[in-house]
Short mmCIF file of C-alpha atoms and ligand atoms in Angstrom, two decimals:
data_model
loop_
_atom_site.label_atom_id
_atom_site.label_comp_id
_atom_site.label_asym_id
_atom_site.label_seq_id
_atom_site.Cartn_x
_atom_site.Cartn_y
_atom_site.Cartn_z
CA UNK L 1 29.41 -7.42 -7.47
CA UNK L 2 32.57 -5.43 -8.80
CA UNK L 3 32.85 -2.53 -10.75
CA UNK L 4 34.51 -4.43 -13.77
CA UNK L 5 31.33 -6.66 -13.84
CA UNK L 6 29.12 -2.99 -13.96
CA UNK L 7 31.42 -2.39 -16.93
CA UNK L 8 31.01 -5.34 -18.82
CA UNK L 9 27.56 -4.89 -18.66
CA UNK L 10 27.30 -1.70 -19.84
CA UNK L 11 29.63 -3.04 -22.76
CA UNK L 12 26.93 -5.93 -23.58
CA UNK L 13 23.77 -4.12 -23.05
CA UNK L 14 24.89 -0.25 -23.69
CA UNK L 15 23.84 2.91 -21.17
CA UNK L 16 21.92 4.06 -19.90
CA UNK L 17 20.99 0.57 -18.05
CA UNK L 18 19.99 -0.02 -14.24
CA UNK L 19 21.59 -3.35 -12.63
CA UNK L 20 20.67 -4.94 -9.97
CA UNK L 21 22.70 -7.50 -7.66
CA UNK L 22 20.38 -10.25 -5.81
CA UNK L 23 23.00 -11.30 -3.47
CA UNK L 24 22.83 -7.57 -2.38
CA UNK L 25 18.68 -8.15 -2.08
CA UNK L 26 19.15 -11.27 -0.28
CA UNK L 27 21.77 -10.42 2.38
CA UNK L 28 19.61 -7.70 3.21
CA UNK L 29 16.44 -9.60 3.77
CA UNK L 30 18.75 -12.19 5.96
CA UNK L 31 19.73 -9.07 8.15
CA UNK L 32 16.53 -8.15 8.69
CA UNK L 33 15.31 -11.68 9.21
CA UNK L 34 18.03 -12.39 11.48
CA UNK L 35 17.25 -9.37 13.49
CA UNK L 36 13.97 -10.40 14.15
CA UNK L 37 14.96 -14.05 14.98
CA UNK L 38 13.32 -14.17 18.37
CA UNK L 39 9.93 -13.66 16.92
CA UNK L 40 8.23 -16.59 16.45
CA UNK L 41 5.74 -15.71 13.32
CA UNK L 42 7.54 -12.87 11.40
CA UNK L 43 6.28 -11.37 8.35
CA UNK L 44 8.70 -9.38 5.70
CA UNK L 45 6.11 -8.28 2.46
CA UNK L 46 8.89 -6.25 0.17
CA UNK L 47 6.98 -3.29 -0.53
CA UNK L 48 6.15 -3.88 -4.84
CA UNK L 49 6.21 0.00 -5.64
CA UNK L 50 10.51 0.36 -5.11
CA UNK L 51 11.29 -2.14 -7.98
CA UNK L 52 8.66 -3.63 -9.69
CA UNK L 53 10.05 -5.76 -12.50
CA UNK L 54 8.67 -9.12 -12.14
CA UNK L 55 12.32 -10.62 -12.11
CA UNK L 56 12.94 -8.54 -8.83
CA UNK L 57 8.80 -9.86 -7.39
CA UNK L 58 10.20 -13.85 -8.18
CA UNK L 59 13.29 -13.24 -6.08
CA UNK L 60 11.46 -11.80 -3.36
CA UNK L 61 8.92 -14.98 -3.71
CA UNK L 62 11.81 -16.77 -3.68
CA UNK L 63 13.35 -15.88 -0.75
CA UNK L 64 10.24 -16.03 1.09
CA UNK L 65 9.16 -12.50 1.23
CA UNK L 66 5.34 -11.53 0.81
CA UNK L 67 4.62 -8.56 -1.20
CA UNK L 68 3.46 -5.03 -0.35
CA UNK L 69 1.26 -3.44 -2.89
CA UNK L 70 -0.25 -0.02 -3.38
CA UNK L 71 -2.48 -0.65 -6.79
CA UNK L 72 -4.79 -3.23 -8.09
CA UNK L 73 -1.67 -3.46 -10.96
CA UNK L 74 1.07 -3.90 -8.00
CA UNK L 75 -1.26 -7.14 -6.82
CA UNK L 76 -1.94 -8.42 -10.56
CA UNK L 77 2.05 -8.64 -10.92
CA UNK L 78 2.23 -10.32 -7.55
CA UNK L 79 0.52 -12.96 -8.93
CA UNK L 80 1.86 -13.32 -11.97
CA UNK L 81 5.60 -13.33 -9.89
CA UNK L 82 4.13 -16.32 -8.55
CA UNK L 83 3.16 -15.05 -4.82
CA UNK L 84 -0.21 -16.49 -3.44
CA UNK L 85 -2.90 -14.50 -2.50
CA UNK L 86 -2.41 -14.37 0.99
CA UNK L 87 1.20 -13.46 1.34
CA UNK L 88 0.14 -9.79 -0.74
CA UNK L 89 -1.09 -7.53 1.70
CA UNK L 90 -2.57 -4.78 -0.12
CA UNK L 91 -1.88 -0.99 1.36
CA UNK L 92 -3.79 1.22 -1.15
CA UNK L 93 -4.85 5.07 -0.70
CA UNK L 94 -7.55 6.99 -1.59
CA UNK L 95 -8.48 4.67 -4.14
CA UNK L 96 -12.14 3.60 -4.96
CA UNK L 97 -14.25 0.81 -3.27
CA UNK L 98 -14.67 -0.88 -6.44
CA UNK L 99 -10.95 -1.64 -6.89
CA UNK L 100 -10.28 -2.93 -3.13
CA UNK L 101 -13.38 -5.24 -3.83
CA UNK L 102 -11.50 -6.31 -6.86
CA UNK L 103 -8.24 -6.78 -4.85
CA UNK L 104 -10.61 -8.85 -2.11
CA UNK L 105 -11.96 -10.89 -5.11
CA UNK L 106 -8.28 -12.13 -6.08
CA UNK L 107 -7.69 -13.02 -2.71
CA UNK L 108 -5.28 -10.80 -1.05
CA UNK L 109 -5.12 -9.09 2.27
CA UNK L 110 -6.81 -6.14 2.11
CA UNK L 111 -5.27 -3.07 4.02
CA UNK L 112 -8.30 -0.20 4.72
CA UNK L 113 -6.94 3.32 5.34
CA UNK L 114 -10.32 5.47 5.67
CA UNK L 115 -13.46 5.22 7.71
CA UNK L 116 -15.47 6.01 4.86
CA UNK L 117 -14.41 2.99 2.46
CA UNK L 118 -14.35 1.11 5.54
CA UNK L 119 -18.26 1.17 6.24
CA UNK L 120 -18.71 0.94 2.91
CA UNK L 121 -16.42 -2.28 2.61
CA UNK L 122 -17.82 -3.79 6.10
CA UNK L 123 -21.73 -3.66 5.09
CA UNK L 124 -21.27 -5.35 1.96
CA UNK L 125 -18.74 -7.88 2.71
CA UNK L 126 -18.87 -8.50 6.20
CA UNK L 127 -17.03 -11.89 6.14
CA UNK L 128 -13.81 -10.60 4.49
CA UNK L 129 -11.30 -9.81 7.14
CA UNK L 130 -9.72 -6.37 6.55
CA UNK L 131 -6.57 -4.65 8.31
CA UNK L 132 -6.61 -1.07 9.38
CA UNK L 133 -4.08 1.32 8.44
CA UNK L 134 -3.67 3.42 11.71
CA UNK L 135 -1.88 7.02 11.96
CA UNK L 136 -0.41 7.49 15.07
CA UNK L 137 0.60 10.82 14.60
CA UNK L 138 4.42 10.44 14.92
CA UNK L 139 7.00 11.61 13.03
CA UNK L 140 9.82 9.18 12.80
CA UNK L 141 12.05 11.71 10.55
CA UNK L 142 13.06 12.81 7.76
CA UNK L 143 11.43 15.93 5.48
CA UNK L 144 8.05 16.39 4.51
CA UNK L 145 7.76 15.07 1.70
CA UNK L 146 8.34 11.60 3.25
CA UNK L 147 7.58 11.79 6.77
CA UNK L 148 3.49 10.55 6.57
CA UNK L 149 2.49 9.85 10.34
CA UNK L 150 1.81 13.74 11.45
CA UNK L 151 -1.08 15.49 12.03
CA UNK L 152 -1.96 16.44 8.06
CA UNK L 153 -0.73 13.68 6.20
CA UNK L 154 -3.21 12.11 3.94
CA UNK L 155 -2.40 8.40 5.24
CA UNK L 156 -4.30 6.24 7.78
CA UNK L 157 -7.00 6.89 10.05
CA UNK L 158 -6.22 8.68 12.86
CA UNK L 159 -6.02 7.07 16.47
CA UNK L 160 -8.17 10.30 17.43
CA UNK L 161 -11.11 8.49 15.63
CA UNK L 162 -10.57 5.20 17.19
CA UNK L 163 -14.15 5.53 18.98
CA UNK L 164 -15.67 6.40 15.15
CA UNK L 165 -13.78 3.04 13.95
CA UNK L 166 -14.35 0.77 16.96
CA UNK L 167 -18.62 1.92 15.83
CA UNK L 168 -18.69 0.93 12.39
CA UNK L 169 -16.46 -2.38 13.00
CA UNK L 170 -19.32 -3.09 15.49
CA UNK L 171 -22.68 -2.11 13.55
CA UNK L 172 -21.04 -4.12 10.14
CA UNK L 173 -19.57 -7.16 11.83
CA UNK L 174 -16.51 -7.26 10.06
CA UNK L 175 -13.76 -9.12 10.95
CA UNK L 176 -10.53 -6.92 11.82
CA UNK L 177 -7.39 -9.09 11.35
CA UNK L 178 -4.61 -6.62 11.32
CA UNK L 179 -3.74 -3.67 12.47
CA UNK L 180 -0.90 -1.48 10.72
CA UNK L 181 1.19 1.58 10.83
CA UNK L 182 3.70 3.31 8.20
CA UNK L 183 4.78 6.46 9.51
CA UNK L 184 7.22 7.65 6.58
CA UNK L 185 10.20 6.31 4.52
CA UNK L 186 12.91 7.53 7.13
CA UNK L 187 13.56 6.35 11.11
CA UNK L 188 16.17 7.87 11.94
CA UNK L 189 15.29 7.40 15.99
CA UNK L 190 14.62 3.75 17.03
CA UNK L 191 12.75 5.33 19.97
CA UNK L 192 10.63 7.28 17.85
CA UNK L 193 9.36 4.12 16.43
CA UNK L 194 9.04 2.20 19.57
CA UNK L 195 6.80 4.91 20.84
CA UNK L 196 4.77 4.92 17.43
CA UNK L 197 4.42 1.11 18.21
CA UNK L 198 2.63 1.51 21.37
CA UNK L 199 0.31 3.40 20.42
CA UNK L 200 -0.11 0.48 17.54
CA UNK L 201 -0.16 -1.84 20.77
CA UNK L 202 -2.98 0.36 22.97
CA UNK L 203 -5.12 0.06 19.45
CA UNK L 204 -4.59 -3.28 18.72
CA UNK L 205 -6.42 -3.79 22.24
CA UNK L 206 -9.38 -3.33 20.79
CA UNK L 207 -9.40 -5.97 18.36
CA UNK L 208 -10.09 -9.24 19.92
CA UNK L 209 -9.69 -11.19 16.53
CA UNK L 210 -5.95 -9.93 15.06
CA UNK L 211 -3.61 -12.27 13.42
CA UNK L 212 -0.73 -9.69 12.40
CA UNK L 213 0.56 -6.49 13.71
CA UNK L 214 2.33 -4.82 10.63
CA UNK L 215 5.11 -1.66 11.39
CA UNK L 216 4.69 -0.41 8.12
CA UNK L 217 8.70 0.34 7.20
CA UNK L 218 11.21 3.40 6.88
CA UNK L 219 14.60 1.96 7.87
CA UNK L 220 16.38 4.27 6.06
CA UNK L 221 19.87 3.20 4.28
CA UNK L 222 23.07 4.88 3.73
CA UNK L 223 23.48 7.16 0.40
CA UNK L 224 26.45 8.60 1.13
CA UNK L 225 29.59 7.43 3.69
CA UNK L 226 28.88 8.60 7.03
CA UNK L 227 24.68 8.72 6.51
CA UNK L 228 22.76 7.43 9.44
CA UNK L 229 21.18 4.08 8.69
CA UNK L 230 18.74 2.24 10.63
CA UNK L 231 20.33 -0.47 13.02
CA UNK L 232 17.70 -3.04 12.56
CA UNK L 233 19.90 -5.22 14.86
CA UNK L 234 18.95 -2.91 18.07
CA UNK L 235 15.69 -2.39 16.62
CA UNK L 236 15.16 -5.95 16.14
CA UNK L 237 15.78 -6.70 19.69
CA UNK L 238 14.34 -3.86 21.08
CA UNK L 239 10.80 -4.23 18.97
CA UNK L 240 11.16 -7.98 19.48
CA UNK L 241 11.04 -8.00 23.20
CA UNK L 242 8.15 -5.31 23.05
CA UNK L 243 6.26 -7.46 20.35
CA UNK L 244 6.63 -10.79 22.25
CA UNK L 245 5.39 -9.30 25.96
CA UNK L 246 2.75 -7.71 24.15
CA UNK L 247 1.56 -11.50 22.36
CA UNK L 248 1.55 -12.70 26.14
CA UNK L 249 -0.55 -9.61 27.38
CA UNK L 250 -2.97 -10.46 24.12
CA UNK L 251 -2.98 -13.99 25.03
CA UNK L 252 -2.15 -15.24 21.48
CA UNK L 253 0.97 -15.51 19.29
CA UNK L 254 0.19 -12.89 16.65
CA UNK L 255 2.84 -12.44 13.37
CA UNK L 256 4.85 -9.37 12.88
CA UNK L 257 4.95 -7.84 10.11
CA UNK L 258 7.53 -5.30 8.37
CA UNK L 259 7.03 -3.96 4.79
CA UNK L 260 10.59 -2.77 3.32
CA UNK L 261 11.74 -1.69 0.08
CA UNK L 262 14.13 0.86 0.34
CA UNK L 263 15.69 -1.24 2.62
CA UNK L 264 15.88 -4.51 0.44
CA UNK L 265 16.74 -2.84 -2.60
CA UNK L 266 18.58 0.49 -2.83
CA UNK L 267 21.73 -0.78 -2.29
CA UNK L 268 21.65 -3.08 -4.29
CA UNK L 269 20.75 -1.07 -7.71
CA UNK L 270 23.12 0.58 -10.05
CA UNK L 271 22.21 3.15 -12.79
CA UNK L 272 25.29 3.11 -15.45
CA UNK L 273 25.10 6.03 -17.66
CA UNK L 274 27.48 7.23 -20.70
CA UNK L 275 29.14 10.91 -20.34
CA UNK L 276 28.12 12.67 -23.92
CA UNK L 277 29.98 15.86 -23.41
CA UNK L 278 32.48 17.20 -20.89
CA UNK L 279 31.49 20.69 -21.16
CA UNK L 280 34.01 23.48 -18.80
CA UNK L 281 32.28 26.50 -18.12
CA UNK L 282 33.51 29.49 -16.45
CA UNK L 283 32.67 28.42 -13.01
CA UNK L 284 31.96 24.45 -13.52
CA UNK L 285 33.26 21.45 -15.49
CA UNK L 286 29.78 19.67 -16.39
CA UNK L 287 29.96 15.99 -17.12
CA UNK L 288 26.22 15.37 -19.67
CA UNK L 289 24.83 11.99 -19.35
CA UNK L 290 22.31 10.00 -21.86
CA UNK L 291 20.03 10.86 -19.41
CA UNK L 292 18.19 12.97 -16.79
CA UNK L 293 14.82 12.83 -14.27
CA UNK L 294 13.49 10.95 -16.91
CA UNK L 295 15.48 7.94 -15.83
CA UNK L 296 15.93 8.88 -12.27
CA UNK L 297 14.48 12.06 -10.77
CA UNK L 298 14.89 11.00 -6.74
CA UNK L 299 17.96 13.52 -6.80
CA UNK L 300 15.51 16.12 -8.11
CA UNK L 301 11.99 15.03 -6.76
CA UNK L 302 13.83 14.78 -3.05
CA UNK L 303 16.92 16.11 -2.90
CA UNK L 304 18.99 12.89 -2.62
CA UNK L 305 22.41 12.40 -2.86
CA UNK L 306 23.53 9.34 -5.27
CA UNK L 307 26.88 8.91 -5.17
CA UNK L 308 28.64 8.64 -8.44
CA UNK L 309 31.52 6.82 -9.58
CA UNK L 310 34.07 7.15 -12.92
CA UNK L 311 33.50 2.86 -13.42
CA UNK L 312 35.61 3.31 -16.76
CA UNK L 313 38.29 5.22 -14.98
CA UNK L 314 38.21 4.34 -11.28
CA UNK L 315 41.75 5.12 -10.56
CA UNK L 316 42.12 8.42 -12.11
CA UNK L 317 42.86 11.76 -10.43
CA UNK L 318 39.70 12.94 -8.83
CA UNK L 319 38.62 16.34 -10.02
CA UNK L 320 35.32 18.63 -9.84
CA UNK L 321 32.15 17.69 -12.05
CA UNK L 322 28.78 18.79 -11.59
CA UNK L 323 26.75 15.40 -13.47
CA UNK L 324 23.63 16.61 -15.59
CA UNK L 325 21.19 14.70 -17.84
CA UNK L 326 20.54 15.88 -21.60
CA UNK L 327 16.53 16.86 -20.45
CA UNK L 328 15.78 20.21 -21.83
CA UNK L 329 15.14 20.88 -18.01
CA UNK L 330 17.43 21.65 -14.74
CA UNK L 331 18.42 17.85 -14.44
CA UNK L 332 21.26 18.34 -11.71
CA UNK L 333 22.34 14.68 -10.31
CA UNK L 334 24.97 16.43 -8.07
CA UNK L 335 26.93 19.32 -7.76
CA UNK L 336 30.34 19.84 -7.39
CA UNK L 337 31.33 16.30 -7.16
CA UNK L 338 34.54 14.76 -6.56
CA UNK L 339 34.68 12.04 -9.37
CA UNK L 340 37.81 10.66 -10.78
CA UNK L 341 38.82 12.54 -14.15
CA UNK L 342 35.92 12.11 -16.28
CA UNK L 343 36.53 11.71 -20.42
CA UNK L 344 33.67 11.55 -23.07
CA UNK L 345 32.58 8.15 -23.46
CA UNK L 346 33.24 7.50 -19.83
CA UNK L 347 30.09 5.15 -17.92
CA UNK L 348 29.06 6.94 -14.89
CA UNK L 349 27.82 4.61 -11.79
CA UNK L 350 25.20 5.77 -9.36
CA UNK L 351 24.53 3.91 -6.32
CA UNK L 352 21.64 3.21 -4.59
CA UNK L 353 19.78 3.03 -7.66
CA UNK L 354 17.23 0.24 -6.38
CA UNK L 355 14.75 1.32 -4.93
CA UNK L 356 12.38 4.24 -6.43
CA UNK L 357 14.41 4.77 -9.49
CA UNK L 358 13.21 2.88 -12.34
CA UNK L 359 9.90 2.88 -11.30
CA UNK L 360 9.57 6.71 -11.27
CA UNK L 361 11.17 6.89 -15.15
CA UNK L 362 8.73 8.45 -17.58
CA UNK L 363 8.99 9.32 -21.58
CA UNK L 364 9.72 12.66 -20.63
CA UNK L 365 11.40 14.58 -24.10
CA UNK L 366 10.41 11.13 -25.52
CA UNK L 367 12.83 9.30 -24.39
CA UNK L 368 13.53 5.70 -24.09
CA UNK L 369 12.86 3.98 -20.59
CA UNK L 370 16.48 2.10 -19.75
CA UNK L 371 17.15 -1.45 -20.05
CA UNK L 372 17.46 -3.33 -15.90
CA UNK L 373 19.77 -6.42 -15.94
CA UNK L 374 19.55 -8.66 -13.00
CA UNK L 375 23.16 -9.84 -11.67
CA UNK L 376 22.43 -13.34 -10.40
CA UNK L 377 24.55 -16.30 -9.36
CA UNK L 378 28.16 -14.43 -10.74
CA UNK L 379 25.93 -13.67 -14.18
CA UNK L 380 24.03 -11.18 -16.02
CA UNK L 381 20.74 -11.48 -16.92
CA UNK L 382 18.58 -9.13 -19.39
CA UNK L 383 14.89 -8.64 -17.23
CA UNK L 384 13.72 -5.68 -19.03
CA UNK L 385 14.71 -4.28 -23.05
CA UNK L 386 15.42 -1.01 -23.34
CA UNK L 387 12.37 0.69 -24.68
CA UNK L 388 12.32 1.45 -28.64
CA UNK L 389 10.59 3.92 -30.82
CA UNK L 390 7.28 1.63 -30.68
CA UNK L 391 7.01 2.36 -27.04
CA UNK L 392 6.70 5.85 -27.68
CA UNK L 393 3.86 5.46 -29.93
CA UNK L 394 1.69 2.80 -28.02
CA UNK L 395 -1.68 3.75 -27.61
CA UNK L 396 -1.12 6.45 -29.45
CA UNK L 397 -4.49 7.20 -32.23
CA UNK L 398 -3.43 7.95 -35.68
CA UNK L 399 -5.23 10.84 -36.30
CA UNK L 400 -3.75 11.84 -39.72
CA UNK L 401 -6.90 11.79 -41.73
CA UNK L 402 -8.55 14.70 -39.40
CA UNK L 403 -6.26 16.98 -40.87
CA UNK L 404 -6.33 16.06 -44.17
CA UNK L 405 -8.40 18.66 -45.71
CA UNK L 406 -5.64 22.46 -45.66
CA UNK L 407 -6.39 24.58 -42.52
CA UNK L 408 -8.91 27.50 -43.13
CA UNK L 409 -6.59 30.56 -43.79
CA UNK L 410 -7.06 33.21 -40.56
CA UNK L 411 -8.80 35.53 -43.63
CA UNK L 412 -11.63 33.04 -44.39
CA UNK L 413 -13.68 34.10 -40.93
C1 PLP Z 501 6.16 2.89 0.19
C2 PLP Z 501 5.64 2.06 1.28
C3 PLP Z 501 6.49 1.20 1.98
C4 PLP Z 501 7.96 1.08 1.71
O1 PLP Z 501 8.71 2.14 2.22
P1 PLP Z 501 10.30 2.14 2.15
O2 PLP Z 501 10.72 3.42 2.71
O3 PLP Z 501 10.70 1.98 0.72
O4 PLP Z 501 10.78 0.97 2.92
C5 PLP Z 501 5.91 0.42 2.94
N1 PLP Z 501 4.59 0.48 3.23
C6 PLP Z 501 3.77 1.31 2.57
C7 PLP Z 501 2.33 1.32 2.92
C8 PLP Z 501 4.25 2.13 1.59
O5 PLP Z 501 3.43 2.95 0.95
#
């Protein structure tokens, strides 16, 4: 889509607004698709918890993704998008037995990540077939904060307790039908993840009965020109080969499963915003937005780098700006930014708002949650209002007759 059409619909629906261009979604699932092409069964379930609007969930359905979900609410809007049961796979952590039981009752694929739910789950429903989150222990990039496959991360069950596992699996019965693997949001090494996926292969060994393998995700996308990105092509073929010698060595044509969101959506989300004040101080020329890690706190929460574009003045001269929100907190979106001159009034783009943007946004300072407009088939389309002042008070109790009687003065005691 083109930047007039970003400024249009900041015109029609007003700022601060996410947008979101499906022919970006879908080209991206075709890449991946295609990359994968000489896999017979091949599984893509867009992982819910990027962008959750139900608009974005019927697309996916649409084009024939499953769906990855983290929370009995992820699987419950699933459904209501119109997926069936079985193509949600649900990948939950640390979350009690009753709610996976409540998942399994709905229908889904249920996704086990610790031996302790896992007994629990196999003695009372031994006929339910259950996947196994592994951790193989590999780091396939990135920071900390995002890299989940080492040693103390919080995810999976560790291939060191394999022998533990393969016990319980025996003394319940249950049926394991997948085995799976997410080993952060970021592989930046294709080799990195190959060698994670053995170690998914030497496991999956042990289960006679599999019908998927599932690699999780983490191809990581560009933020800024010149970022690494994950060539899913070479991965594709790479993995591909790997996967389909390792079907003949199992003696049975298992599915392979991915489960991307970053991937599907980031590119393909904008976040407009509207500069309030242009405010030169003596080391900086600030451009304030109507808004701030309220509305999208990635560049805060993880130090990434949107890239931000002048949509009402794309041609200007580019000067300096460091962006900030109106938060009554450090709300830096970037520093020291070349951005093409910047007036009041001006709508600010930043790119790769898809994917972990609105669905981070909070009330914080009691602000409004933005509107999201869907940019489908060379239109716009409204799939979420902009909050209003009822929002804020939801579920709120009115308490006004507890204070009714005057406060005892401090003397009184
Ligand atoms: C978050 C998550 C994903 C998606 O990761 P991306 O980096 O957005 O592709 C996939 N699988 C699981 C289990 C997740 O928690």
């Amino acid at each position: 889509m083109e930047t007039s059409h970003l400024l249009d619909i900041a015109g029609t629906y007003g700022a601060p607004v996410y947008v979101y261009d499906a022919e970006k979604i879908s080209s991206q699932y075709r890449k991946l698709t295609q990359a994968f092409r000489q896999v017979d069964h091949l599984r893509l379930n867009y992982a819910a918890k990027a962008l959750s609007n139900l608009s974005i969930l019927r697309l996916m359905n649409h084009l024939g993704s499953g769906l990855d979900t983290v929370s009995i609410q992820e699987v419950k809007l699933g459904l209501l998008a119109g997926f069936a049961p079985e193509s949600i796979i649900y990948t939950p952590n640390g979350v009690s037995l009753e709610e996976i039981e409540e998942a399994a009752a709905l229908g889904v694929q249920i996704n086990i990540d610790n031996l302790s739910v896992l007994e629990q789950f196999g003695n009372k429903h031994p006929d339910i077939p259950v996947c196994i989150r592994i951790n193989p222990h590999v780091m396939a990039g990135g920071n900390s904060n995002i890299s989940v496959g080492h040693i103390d991360s919080k995810f999976g069950i560790s291939i060191h307790q394999i022998p533990h596992l393969l016990r319980i699996v025996e003394l319940t019965k249950m049926n394991i039908n997948g085995i799976h693997m997410h080993t952060g949001s970021d592989i930046l090494d294709i080799d990195v993840f190959l060698y994670a996926s053995e170690i998914l292969f030497d496991t999956a060994k042990h289960f006679p009965d599999l019908e998927f393998i599932d690699f999780g995700s983490g191809f990581k996308v560009p933020y800024r020109q010149g970022d690494i990105q994950t060539n899913v092509e070479e991965l594709g073929k790479k993995l591909s080969l790997r996967f389909n010698a390792f079907c003949e060595e199992y003696g049975k044509s298992l599915t392979l499963a991915f489960e991307p969101g970053k991937f599907l959506v980031s590119e393909a989300g904008y976040f407009l915003t509207k500069v309030n004040v242009v405010k030169q101080t003596t080391s900086t020329v600030f451009a304030q937005v109507d808004s701030g890690f309220n509305h999208l706190i990635r560049p805060m929460l993880y130090g990434s780098q949107h890239e931000i574009l002048n949509i009402s003045n794309p041609k200007g001269r580019e000067r300096y700006y460091s962006v900030v929100g109106y938060i009554c907190e450090t709300d830096t979106f970037g520093s020291n930014r070349r951005i093409s001159e910047i007036a009041e009034g001006d709508i600010l783009a930043f790119r790769n708002a898809g994917a972990y943007c609105y669905t981070m946004s909070s009330n914080y300072n009691s602000r409004y949650r933005p509107a999201e407009v869907l940019w489908y088939q060379g239109k716009a389309h409204l799939i979420r209002e902009r909050e209003t002042f009822d929002d804020i008070l939801r579920n709120q109790i009115d308490t006004s007759t507890l204070f009714e009687t005057a406060p005892k003065s401090l003397t009184e005691k």
